[in-house]
Short mmCIF file of C-alpha atoms in Angstrom, two decimals:
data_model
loop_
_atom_site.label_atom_id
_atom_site.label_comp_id
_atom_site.label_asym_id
_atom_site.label_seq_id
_atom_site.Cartn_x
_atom_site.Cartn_y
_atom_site.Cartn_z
CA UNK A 1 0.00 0.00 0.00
CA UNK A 2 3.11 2.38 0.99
CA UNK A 3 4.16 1.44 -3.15
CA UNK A 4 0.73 2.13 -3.95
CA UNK A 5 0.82 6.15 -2.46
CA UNK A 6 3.97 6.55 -4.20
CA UNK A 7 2.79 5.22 -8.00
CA UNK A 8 -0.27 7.54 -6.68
CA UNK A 9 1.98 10.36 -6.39
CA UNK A 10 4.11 9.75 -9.47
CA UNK A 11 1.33 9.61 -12.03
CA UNK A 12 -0.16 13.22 -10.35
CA UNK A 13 3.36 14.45 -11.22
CA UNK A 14 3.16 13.29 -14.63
CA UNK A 15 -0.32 14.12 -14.90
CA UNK A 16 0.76 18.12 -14.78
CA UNK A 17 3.14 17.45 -17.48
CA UNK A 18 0.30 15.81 -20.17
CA UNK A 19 -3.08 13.79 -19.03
CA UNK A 20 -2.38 10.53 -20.70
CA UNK A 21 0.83 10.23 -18.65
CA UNK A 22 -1.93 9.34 -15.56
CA UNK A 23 -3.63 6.43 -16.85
CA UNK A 24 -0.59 3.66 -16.75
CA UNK A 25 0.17 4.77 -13.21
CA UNK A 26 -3.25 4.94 -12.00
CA UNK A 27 -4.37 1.31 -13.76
CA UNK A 28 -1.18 -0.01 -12.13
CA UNK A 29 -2.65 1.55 -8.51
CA UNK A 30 -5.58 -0.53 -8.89
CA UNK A 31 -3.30 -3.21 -9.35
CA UNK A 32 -1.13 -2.87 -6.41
CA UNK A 33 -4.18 -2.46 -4.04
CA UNK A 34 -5.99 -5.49 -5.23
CA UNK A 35 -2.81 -7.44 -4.49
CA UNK A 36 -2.42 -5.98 -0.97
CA UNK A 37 -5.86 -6.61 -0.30
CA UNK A 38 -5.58 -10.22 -1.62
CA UNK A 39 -2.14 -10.95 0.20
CA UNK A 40 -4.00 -10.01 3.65
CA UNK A 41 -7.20 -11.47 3.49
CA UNK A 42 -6.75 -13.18 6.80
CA UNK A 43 -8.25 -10.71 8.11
CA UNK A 44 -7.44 -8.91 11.53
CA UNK A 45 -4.97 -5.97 12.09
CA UNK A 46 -3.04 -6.60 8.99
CA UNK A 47 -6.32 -6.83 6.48
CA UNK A 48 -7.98 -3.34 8.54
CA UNK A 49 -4.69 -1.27 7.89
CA UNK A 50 -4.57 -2.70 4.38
CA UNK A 51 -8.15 -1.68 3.42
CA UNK A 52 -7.90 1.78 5.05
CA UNK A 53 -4.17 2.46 3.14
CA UNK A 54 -6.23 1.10 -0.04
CA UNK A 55 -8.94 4.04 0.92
CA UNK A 56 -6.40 6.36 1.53
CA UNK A 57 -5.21 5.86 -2.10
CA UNK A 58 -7.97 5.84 -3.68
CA UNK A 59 -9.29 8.88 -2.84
CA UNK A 60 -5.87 10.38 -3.78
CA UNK A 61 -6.63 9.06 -6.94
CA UNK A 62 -10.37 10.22 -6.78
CA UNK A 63 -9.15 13.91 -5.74
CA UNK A 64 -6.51 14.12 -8.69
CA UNK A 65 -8.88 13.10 -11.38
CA UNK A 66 -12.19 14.66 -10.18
CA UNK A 67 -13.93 11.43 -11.82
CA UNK A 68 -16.97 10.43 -10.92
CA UNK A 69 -15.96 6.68 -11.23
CA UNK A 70 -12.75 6.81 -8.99
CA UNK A 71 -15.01 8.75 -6.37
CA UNK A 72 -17.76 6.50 -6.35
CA UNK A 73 -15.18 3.86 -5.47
CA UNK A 74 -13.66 5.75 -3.04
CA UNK A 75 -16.70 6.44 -1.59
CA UNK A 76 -18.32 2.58 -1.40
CA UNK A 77 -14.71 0.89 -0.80
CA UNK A 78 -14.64 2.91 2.48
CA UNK A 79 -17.68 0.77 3.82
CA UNK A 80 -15.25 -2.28 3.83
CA UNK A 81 -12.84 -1.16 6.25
CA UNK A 82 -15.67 0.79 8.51
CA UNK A 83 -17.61 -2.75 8.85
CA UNK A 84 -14.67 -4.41 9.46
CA UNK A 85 -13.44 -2.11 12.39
CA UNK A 86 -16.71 -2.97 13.69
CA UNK A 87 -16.37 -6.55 13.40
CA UNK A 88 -12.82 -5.99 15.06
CA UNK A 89 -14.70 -4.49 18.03
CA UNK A 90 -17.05 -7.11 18.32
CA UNK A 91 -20.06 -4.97 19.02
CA UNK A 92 -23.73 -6.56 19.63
CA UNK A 93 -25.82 -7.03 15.66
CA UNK A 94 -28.17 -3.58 17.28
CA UNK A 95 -24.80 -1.83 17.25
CA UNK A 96 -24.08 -1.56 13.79
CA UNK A 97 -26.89 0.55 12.87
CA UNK A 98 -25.72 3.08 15.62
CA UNK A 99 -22.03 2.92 13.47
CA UNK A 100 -23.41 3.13 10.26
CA UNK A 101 -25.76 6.31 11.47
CA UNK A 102 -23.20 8.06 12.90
CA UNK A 103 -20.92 7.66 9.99
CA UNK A 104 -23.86 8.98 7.41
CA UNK A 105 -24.10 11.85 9.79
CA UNK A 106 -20.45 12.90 10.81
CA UNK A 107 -18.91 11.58 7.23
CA UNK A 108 -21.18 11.16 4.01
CA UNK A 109 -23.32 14.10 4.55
CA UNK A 110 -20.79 16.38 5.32
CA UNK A 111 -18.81 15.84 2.25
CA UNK A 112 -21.97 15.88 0.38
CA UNK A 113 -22.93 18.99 1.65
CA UNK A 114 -19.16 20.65 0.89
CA UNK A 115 -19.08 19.36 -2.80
CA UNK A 116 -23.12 20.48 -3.28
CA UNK A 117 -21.64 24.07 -2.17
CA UNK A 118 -18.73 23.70 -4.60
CA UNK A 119 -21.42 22.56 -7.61
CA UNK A 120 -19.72 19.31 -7.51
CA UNK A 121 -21.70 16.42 -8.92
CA UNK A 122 -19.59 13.77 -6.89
CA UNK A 123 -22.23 14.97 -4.23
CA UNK A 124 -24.51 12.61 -5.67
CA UNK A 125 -22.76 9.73 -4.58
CA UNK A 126 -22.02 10.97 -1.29
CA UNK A 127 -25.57 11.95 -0.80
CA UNK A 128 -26.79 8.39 -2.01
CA UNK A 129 -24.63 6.31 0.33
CA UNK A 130 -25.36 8.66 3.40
CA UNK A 131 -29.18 8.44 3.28
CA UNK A 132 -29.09 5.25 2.05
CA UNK A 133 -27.11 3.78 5.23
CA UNK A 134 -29.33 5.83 7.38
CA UNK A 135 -32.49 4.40 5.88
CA UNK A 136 -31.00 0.63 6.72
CA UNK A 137 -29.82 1.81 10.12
CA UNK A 138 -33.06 2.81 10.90
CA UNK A 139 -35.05 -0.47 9.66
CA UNK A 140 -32.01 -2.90 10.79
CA UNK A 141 -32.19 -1.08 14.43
CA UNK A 142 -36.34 -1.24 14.63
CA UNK A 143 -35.86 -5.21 13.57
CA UNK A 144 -33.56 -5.72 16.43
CA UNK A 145 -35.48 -3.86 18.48
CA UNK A 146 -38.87 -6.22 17.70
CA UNK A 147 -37.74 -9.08 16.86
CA UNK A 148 -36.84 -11.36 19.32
CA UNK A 149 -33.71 -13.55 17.56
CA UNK A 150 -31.48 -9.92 17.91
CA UNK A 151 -30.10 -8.28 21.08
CA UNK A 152 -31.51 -4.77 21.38
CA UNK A 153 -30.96 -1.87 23.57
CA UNK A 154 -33.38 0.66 24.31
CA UNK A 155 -30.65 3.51 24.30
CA UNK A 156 -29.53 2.06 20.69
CA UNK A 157 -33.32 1.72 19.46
CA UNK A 158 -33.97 5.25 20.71
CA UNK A 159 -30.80 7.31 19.62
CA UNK A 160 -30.27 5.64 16.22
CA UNK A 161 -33.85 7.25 14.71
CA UNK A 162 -33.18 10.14 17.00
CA UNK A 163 -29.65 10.95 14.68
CA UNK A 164 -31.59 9.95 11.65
CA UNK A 165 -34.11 13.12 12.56
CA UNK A 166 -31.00 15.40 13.08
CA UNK A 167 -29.82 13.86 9.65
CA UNK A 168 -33.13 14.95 7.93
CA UNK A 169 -33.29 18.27 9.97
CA UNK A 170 -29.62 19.61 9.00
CA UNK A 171 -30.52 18.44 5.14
CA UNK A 172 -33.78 20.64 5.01
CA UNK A 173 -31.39 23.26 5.98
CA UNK A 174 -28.36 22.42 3.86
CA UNK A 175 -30.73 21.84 0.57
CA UNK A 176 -33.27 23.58 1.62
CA UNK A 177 -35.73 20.64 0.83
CA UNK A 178 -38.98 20.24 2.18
CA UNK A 179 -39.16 16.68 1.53
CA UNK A 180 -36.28 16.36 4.68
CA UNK A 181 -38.99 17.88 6.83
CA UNK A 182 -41.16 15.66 5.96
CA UNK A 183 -38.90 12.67 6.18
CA UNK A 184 -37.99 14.24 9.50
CA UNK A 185 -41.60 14.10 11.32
CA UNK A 186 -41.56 10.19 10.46
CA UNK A 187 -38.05 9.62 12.28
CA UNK A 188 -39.13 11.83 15.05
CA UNK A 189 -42.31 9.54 15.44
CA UNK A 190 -40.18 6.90 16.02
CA UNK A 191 -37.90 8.45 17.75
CA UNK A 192 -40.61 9.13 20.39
CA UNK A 193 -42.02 5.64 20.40
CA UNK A 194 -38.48 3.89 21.59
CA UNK A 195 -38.09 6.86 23.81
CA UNK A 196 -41.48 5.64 25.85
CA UNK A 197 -39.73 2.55 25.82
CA UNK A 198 -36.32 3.69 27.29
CA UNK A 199 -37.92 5.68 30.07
CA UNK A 200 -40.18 2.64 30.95
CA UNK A 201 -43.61 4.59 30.74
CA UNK A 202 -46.63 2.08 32.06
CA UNK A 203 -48.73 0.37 29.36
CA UNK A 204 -51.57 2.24 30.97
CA UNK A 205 -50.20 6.24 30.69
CA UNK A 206 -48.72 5.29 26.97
CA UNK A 207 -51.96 7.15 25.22
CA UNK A 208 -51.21 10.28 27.80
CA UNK A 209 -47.36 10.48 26.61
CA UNK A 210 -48.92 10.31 22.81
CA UNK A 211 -51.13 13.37 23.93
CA UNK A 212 -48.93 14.78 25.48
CA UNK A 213 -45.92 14.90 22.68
CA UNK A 214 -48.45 15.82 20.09
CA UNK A 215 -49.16 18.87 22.26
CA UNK A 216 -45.60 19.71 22.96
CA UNK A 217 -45.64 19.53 18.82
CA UNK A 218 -47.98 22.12 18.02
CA UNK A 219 -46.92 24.41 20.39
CA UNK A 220 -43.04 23.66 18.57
CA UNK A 221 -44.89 24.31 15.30
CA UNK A 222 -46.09 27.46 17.16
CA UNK A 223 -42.24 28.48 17.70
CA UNK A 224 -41.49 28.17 14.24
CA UNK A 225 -44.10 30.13 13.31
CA UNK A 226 -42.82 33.21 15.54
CA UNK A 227 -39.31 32.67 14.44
CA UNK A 228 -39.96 32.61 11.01
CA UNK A 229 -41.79 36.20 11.33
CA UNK A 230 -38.79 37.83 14.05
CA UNK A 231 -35.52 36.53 12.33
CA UNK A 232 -36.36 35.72 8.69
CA UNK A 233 -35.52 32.16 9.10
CA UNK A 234 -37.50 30.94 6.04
CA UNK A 235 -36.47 27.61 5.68
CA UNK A 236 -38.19 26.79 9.35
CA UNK A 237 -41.02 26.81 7.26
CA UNK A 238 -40.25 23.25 5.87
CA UNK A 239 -41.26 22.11 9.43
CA UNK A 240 -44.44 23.66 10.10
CA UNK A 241 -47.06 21.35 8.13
CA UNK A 242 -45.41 18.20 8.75
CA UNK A 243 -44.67 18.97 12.81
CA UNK A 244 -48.51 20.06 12.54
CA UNK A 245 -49.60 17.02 10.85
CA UNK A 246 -47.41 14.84 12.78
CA UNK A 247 -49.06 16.22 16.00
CA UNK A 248 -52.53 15.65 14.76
CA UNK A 249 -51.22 11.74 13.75
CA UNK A 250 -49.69 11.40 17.09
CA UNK A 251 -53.21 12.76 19.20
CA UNK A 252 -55.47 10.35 17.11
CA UNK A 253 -53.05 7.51 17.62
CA UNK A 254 -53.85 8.43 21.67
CA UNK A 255 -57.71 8.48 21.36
CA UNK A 256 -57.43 5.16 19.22
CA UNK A 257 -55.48 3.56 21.82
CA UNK A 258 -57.86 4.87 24.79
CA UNK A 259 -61.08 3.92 22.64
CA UNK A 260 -60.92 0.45 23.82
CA UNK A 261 -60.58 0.96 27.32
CA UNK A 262 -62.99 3.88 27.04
CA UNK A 263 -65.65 1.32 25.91
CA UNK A 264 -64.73 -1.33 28.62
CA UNK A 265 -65.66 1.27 30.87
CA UNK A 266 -69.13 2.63 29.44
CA UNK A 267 -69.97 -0.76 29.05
CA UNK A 268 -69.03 -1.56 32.58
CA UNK A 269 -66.94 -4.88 31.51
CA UNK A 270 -65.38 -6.76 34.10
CA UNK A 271 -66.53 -3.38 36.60
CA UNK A 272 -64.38 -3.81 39.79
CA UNK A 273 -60.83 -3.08 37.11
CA UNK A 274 -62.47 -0.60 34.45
CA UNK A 275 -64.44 1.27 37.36
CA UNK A 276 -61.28 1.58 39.43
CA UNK A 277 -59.84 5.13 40.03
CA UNK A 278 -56.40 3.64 38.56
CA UNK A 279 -58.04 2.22 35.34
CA UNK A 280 -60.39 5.45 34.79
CA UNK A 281 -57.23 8.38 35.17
CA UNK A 282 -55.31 7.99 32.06
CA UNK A 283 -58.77 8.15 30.22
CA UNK A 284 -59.26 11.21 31.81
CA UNK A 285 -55.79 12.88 31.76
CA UNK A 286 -56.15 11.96 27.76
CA UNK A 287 -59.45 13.69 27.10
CA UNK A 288 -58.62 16.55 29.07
CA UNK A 289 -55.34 16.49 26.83
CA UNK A 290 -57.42 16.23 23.33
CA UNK A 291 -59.12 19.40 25.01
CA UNK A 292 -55.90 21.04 25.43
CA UNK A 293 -54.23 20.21 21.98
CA UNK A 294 -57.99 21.41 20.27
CA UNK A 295 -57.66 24.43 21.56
CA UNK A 296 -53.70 25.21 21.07
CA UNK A 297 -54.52 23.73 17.08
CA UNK A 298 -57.26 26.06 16.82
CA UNK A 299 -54.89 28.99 17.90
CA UNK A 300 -52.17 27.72 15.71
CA UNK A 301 -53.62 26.86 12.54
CA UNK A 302 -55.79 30.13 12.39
CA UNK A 303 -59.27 27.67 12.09
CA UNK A 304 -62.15 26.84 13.89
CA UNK A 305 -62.35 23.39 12.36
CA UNK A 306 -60.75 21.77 15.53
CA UNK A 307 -63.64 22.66 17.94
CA UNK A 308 -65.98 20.30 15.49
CA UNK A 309 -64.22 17.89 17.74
CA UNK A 310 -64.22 19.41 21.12
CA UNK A 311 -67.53 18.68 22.11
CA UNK A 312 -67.00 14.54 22.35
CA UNK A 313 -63.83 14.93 24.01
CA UNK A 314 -65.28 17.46 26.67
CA UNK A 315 -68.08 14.86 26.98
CA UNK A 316 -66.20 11.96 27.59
CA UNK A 317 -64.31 14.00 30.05
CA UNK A 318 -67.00 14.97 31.82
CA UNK A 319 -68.53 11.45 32.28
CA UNK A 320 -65.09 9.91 33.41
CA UNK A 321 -64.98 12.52 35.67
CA UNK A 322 -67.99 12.01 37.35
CA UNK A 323 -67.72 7.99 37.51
CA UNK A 324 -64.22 8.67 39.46
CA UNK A 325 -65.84 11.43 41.64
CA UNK A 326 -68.63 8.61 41.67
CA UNK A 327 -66.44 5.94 42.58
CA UNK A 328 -64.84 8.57 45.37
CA UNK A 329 -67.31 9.81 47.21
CA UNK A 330 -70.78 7.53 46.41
CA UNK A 331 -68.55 4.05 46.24
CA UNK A 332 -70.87 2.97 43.61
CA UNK A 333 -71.17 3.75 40.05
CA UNK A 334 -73.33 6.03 37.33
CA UNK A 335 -76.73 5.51 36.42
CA UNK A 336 -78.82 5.81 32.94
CA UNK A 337 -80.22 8.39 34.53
CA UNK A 338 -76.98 10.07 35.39
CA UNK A 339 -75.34 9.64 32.05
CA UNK A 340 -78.62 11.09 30.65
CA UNK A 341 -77.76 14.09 32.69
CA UNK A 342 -74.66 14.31 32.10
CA UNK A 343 -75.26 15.02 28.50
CA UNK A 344 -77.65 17.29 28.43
CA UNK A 345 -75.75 19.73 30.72
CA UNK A 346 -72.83 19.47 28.12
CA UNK A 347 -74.86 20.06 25.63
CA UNK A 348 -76.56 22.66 26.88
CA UNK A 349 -73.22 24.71 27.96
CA UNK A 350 -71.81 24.03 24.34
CA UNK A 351 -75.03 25.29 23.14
CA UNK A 352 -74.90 28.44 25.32
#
């Protein structure tokens, strides 16, 4: 590899004097680093400093010619050595997605971002690999995370989607794409979903942490919005649809989940669990939520389409309310009579 950089360096000499003086040299570096390669394909130490020297030349080569080709295999030929460093370290099968994330993010999309800047269309490839190892990093880290023949770790299942959303985030920015943005809202959705996992949230309060991230959401999207006007920051408006959208996603998701146990409640199913104080408070801490997040959506979207769905929420609030305060203070439960009234007092304040 040590002959290799020098034949490198020869031909780049020659190359000032006329072009075709390059091509010899640079065939015969090809040569030379498939032989090295070859003659330490034992692996270990010896192959790892092999394959990096063999990178190391090849984007010499890549940087004096400015070809597309030589670049390209620069740019895939550096996998090799990365995925056999981490074989060297002998990390668990979750941990290669974290490696290959971190190297889209801190290698491939810089350089694609510096040679986009310099109108380069090597950026292409760069680009390419990056989002295309982040993609797989993503899926191979969710697979190990449910499927039970691979190891996972909830730190590695949470920060490896977590990176891919500051991938998508600094691209929308660096390209100005609103497609990033969009690409972004999905990673952060999953991003949220191992984070419930890492922090160990009950089965029971998962619909209020679903509430309650897609109000922290739309009052982020509410942020933007203010930035946007103060500092002229016009690219934050890539975020503000899909953050909104995402929030509105992320609050149905909660009332879907709750549904079920709502109706094992009303329909007073197995009635010394689903009448229990314990069973009844996330239901209520979610409506109460959905009120919340109606009300902040109406504000930030400008509409008054939102408060078409207020009044269900604010009724199933009200009735969970008063079986707990039921349940409390009576120690026995609602009545037709009572849900009857119930209603028609919410209906008649709505109406007022």
């Amino acid at each position: 590899c040590i002959r290799d950089r020098v034949y490198v360096g020869a031909a780049s000499i020659l190359r000032r004097r006329q072009e075709t003086y390059f091509n010899p040299w640079r065939a015969y570096a090809y040569v030379v680093l498939l032989i090295a390669i070859l003659l330490s394909s034992g692996g270990g130490i010896p192959q790892l400093i092999a394959l990096y020297a063999s990178v190391i030349s090849l984007a010499a080569i890549a940087w004096k010619t400015r070809s597309m080709v030589d670049m390209g295999l620069a740019a895939v030929f550096f996998l090799w050595p990365f995925h056999s460093t981490l074989d060297q370290i002998n990390i668990a099968p979750q941990g290669y997605a974290l490696g290959y994330i971190v190297l889209a993010l801190a290698f491939y999309f810089p350089l694609g971002w510096y040679l986009e800047r310099r109108r380069q269309l090597q950026a292409r490839i760069f680009q390419f690999i990056g989002y295309s190892l982040a993609a797989l990093a993503v899926v191979y880290s969710t697979l190990c995370d449910i499927d039970m023949f691979f190891e996972s770790f909830d730190w590695v299942s949470f920060t490896v989607p977590l990176l891919a959303t500051v991938l998508c985030a600094l691209s929308s920015y660096a390209y100005r794409s609103k497609w990033f943005a969009w690409v972004s809202s999905l990673t952060l959705f999953i991003t949220l979903w191992f984070f419930f996992e890492l922090v160990n949230i009950r089965s029971s309060y998962i619909i209020v942490s679903w509430m309650g991230a897609a109000i922290l959401q739309l009052i982020a999207a509410c942020g933007l919005q203010a930035l946007i006007r103060r500092q002229e920051m016009d690219w934050l408006e890539f975020f503000d649809r899909p953050l909104t959208y995402a929030a509105w996603v992320q609050a149905g998701l909660s009332v879907s989940l709750a549904l079920p146990s709502i109706l094992n409640s009303l329909l007073a199913i197995d009635p010394t669990l689903t009448r229990s104080p314990e069973y009844l408070a996330p239901i209520l801490i979610t409506l109460g939520s959905g009120i919340i997040f109606l009300l902040i959506a109406v504000w930030v979207q400008k509409s008054h389409l939102p408060l078409y769905l207020e009044p269900p929420l604010a009724l199933g609030f009200v009735i969970f309310l008063s079986m707990i305060s039921a349940e409390q203070i009576l120690g026995t439960g609602l009545t037709t009579l009572h849900y009857m009234l119930i209603t028609s007092i919410v209906g008649l304040v709505h109406w007022c």
